[in-house]
PDB file of C-alpha atoms in Angstrom:
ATOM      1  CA  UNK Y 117       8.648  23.533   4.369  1.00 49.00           C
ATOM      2  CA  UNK Y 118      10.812  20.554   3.577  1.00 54.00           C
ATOM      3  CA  UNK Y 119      11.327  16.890   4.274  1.00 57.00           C
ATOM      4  CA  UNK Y 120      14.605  17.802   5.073  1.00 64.00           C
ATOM      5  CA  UNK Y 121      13.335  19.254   8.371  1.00 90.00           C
ATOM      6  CA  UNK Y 122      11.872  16.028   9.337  1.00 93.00           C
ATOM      7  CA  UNK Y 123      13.611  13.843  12.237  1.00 94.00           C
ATOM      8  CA  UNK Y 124      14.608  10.347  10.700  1.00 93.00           C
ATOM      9  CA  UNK Y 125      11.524   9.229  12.869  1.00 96.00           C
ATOM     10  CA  UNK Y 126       9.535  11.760  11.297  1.00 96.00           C
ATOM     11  CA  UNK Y 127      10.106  10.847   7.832  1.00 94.00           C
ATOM     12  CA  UNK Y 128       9.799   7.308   8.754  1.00 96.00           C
ATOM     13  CA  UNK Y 129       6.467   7.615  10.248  1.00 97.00           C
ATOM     14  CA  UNK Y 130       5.676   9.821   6.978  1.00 97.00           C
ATOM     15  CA  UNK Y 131       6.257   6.221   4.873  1.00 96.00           C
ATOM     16  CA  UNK Y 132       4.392   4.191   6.484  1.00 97.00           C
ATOM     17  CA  UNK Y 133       1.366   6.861   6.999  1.00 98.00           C
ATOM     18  CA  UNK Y 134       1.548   7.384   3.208  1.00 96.00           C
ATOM     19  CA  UNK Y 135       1.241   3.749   2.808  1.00 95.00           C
ATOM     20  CA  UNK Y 136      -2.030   4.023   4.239  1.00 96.00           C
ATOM     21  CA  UNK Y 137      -1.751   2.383   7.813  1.00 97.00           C
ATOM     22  CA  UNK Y 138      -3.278   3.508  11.272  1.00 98.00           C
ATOM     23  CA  UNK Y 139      -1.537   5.190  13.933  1.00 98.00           C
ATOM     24  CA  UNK Y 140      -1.858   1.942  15.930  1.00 98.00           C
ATOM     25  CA  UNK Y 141      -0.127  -0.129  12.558  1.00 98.00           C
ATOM     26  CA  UNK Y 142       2.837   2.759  12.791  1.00 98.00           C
ATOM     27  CA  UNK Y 143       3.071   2.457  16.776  1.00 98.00           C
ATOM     28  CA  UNK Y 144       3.482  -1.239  16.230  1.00 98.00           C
ATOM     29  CA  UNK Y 145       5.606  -1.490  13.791  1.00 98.00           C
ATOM     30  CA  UNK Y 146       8.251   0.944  15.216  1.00 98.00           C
ATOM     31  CA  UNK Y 147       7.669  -0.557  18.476  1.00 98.00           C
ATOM     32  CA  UNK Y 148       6.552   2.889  20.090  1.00 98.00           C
ATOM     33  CA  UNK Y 149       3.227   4.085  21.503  1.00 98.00           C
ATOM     34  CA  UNK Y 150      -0.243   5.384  19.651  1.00 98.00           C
ATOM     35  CA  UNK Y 151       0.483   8.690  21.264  1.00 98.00           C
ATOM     36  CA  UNK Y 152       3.872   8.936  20.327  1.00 98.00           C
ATOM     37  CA  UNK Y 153       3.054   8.099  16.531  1.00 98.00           C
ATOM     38  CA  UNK Y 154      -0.014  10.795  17.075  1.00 98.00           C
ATOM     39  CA  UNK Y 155       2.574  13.314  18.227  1.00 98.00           C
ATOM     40  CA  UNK Y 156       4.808  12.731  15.168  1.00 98.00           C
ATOM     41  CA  UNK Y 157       1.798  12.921  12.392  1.00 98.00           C
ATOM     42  CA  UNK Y 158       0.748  16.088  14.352  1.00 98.00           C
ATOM     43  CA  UNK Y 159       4.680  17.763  14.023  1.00 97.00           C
ATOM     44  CA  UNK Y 160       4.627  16.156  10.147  1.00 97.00           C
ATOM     45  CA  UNK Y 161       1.561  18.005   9.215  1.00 97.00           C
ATOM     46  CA  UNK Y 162       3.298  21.247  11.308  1.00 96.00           C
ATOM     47  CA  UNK Y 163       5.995  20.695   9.294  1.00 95.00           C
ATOM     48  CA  UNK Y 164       5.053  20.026   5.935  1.00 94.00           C
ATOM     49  CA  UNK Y 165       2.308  22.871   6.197  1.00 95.00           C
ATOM     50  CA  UNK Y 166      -0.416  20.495   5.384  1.00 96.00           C
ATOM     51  CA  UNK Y 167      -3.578  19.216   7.441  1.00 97.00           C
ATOM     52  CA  UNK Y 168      -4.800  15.695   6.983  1.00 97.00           C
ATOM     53  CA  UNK Y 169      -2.824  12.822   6.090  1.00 97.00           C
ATOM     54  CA  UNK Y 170      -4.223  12.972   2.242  1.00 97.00           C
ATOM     55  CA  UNK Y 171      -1.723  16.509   2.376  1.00 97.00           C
ATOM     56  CA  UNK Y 172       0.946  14.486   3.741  1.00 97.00           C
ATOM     57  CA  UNK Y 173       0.843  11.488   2.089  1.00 96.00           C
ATOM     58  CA  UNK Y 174       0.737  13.792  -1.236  1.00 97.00           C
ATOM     59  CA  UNK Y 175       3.745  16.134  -0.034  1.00 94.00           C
ATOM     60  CA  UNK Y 176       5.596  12.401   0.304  1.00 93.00           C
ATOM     61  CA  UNK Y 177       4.775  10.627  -3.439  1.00 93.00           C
ATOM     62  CA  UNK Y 178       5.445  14.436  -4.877  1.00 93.00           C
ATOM     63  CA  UNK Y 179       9.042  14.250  -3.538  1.00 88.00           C
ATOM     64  CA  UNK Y 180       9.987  10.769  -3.880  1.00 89.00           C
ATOM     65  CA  UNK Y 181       9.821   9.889  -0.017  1.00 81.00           C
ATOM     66  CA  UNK Y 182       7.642   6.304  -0.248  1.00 78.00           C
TER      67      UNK Y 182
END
């Protein structure tokens, strides 16, 4: 798994749910819906092979993403 498979949405979703905000900061502040952002965390953690957003958020600092 790599961040390379991430959309540019994906990966931008990644940064700011590394940076510790809500699903409802990330839907604001990329102007889309909660579910939407829900559906990205949920393909993230798909596609980084992790399970919570402590696995994510690690997989992000570990390869320079934030």
């Amino acid at each position: 798994h790599t961040a390379g498979r991430l959309s540019d949405r994906e990966a931008q979703v990644l940064r700011l749910l590394a940076s510790g905000k809500t699903n409802r900061a990330i839907a604001e502040e990329l102007f889309i819906s909660e579910k939407t952002v829900a559906r990205h965390v949920s393909n993230i953690f798909d596609k980084l092979g992790v399970s919570s957003r402590a696995g994510a958020t690690a997989f992000a600092y570990q390869r320079n993403l934030i």
